[in-house]
CSV table of C-alpha atoms and ligand atoms in Angstrom, one decimal:
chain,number,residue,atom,x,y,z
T,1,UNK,CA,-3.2,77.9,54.8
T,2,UNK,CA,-4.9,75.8,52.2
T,3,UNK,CA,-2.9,73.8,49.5
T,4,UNK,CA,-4.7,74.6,46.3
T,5,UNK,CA,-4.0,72.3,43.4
T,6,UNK,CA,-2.4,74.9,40.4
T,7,UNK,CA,-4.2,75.9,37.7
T,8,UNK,CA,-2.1,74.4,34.7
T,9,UNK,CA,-0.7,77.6,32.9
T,10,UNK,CA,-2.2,76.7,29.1
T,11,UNK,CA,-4.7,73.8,27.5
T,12,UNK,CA,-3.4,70.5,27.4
T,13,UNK,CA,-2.6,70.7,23.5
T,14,UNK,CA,-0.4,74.2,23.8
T,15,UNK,CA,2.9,72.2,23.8
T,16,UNK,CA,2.0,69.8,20.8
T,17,UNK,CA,3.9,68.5,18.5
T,18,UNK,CA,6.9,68.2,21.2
T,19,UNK,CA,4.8,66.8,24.5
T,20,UNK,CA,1.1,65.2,23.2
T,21,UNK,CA,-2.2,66.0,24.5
T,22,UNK,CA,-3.1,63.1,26.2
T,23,UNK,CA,0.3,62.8,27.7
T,24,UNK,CA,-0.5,66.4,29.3
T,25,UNK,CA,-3.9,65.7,30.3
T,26,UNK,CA,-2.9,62.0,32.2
T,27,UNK,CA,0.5,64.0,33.6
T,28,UNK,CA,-1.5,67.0,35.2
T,29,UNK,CA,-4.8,65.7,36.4
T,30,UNK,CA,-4.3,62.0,37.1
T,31,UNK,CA,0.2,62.4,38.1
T,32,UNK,CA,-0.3,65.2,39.6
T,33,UNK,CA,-3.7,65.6,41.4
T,34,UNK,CA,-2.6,61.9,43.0
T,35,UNK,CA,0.4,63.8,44.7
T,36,UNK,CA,-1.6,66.5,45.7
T,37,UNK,CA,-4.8,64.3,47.0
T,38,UNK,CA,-2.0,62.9,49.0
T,39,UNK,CA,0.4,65.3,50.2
T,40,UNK,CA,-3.0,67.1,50.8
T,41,UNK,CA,-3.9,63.9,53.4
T,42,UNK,CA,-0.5,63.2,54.7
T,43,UNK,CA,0.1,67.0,56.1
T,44,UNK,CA,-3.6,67.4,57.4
T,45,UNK,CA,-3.8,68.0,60.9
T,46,UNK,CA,0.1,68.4,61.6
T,47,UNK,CA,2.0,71.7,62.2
T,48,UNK,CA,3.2,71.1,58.4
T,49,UNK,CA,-0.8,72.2,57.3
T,50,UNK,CA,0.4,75.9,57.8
T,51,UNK,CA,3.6,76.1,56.4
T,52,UNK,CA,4.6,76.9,52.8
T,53,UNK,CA,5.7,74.1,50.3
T,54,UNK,CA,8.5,75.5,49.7
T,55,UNK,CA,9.7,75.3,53.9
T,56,UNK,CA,8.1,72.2,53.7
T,57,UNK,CA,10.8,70.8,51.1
T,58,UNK,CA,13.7,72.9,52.7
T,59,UNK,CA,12.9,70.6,55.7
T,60,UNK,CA,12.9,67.0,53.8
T,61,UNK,CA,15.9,64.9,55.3
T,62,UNK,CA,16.0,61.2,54.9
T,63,UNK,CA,14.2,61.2,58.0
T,64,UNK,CA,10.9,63.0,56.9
T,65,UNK,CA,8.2,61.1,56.4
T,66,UNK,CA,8.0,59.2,52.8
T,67,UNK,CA,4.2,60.6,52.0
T,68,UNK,CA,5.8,64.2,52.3
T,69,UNK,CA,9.1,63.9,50.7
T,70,UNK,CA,7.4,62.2,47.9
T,71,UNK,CA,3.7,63.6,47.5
T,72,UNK,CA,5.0,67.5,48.8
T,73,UNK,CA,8.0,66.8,45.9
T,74,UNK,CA,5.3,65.5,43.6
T,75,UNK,CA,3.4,68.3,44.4
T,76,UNK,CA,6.2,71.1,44.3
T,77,UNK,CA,8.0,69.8,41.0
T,78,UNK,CA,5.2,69.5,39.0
T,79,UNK,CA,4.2,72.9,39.9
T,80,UNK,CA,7.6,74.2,38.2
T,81,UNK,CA,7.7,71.6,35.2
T,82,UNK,CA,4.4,72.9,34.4
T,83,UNK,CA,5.9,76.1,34.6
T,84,UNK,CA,9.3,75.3,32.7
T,85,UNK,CA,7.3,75.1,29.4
T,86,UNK,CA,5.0,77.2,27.0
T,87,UNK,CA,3.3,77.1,23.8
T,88,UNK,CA,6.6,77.7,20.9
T,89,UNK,CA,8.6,77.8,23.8
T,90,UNK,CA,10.5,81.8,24.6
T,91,UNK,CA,13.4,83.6,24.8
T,92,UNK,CA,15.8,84.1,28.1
T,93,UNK,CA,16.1,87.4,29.1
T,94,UNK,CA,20.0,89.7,28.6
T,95,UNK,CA,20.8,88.7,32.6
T,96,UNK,CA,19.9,85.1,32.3
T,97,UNK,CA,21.6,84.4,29.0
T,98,UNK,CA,24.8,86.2,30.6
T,99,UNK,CA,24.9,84.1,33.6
T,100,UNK,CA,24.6,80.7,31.4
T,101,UNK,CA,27.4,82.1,29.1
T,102,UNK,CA,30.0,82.8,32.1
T,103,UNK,CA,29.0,79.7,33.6
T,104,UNK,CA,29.0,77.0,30.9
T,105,UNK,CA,30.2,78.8,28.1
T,106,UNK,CA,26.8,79.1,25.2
T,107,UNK,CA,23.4,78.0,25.7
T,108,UNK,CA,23.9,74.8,24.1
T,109,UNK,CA,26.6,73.7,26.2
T,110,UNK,CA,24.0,74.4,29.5
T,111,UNK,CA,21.4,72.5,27.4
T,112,UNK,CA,23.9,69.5,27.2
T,113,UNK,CA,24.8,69.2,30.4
T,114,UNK,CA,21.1,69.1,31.2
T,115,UNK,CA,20.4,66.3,28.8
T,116,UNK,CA,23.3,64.8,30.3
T,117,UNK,CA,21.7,65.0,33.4
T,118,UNK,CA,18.6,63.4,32.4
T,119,UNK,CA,19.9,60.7,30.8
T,120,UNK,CA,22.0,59.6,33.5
T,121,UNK,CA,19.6,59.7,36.4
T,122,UNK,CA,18.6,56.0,36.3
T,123,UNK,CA,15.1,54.9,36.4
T,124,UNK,CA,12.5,58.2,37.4
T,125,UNK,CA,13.4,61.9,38.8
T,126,UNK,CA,14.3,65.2,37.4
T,127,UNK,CA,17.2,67.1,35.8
T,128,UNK,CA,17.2,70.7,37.0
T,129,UNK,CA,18.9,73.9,36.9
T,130,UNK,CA,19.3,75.8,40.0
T,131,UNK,CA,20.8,78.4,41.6
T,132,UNK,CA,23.3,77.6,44.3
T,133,UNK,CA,25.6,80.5,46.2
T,134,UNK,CA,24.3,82.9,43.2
T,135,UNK,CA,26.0,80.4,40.3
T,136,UNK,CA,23.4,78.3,38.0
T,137,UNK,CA,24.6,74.5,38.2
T,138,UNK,CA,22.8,71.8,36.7
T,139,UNK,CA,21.8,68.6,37.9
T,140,UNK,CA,19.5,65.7,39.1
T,141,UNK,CA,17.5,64.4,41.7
T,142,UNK,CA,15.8,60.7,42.1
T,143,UNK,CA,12.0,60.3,42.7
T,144,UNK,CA,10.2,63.0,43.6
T,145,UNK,CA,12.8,64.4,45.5
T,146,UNK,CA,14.2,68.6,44.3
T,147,UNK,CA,17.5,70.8,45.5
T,148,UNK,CA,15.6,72.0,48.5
T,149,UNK,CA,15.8,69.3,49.6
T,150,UNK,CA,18.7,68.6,52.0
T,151,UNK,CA,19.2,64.8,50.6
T,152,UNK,CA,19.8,65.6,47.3
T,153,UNK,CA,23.4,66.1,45.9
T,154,UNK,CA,23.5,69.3,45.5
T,155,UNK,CA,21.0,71.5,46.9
T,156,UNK,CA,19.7,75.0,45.3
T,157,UNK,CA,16.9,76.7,44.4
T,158,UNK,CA,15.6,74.9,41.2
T,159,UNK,CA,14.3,77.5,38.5
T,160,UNK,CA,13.9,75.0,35.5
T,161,UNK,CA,12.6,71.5,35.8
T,162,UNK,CA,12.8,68.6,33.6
T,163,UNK,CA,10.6,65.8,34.2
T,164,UNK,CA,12.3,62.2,33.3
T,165,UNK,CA,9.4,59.7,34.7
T,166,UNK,CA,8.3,57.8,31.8
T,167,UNK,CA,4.9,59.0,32.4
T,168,UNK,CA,6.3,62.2,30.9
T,169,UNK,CA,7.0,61.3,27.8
T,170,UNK,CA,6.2,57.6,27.3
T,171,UNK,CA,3.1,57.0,25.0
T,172,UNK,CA,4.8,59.6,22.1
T,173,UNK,CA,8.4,58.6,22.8
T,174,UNK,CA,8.6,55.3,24.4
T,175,UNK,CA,12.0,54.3,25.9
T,176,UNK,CA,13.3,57.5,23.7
T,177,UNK,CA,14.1,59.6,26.6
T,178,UNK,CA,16.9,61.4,23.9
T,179,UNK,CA,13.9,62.0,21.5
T,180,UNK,CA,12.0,63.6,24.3
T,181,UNK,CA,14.3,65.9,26.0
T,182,UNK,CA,15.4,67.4,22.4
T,183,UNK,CA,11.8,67.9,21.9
T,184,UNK,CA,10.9,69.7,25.6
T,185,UNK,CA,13.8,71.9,25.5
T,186,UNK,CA,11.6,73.6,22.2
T,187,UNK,CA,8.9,74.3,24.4
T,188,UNK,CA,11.5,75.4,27.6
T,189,UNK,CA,9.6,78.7,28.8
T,190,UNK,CA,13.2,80.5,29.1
T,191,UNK,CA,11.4,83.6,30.0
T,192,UNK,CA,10.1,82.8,32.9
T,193,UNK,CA,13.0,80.7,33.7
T,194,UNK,CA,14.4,84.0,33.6
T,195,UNK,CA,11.8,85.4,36.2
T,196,UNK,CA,12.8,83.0,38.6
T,197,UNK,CA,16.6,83.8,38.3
T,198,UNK,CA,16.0,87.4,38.9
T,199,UNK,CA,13.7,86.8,42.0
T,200,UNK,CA,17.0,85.2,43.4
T,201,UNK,CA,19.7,87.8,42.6
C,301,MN,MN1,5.7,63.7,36.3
């Protein structure tokens, strides 16, 4: 199979005033078409060109190659950040918005903890929310590296992505990675957040 680079899923202005144009345009075609040029290069000609990304990640360990784990994670997170967000943002469906009540109590104590978690990851990654044994849990990875991973701390299927490089947010918000996070979770597409959660239950 062929890795196709994805089709970002609106115009680079949909999300303004929260994330800028020209932050979206640099993120998806200069960020992310480097990590697919390269994963693209780095998995030619190996058994890995026919596999899915998403086996691909399942088999990162701290052994894997660094131009996999980091170009494939480049490649795969991006794919769901892009897909985390739409234009005014939307609304999680009755079976999502359940399963983040029982689990952490209201919407904005899941949207806490998922600050929380992208404040503290220290220098780049991602905060994420995932779904582990059937129960959401939030939390973060370093790098490029995601929960299918089996180096990261807790490992899941990741159905919301929150991008915390400083190339995400840095020529609107600067060091304000606070600012920023309030700001993305207006433009958080819950809906299809909601998609993915189904797919897995
Ligand atoms: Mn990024």
């Amino acid at each position: 199979m062929a890795f196709e680079f994805p089709d970002l899923p609106y115009d680079f202005n949909a999300l303004e005033p929260h994330i800028d144009a020209q932050t979206m345009e640099i993120h998806y075609d200069r960020h992310h078409r480097t990590y697919y040029n390269n994963f693209v290069g780095a998995v030619k000609d190996t058994p890995l060109a026919d596999q899915s990304l998403e086996d691909i990640m399942g088999d990162v360990s701290s052994d894997s190659a660094p131009a996999v784990r980091n170009n494939g994670g480049g490649l795969y997170n991006h794919i769901l950040y892009w897909n985390s967000m739409c234009a005014g943002g939307s609304s999680a469906s009755d079976a999502l918005s359940s399963a983040i009540n029982d689990t952490f109590g209201s919407q904005e104590e899941l949207q806490k903890q998922m600050t929380q978690a992208g404040l503290t990851r220290f220098g780049s990654g991602f905060a994420w929310l995932i779904v582990q044994d059937g129960k959401l849990v939030v939390t973060s990875t370093p790098n490029q590296d995601n929960p299918l991973m089996s180096v990261a701390d807790q490992q899941g299927t990741p159905i919301l992505a929150l991008d915390v490089w400083e190339h995400a947010y840095y020529l609107k918000y600067q060091n304000k990675r606070p600012e920023y996070i309030e700001q993305w979770f207006e433009v958080v597409d819950w809906a299809k957040v909601s998609s993915r959660y189904s797919s897995l239950a």
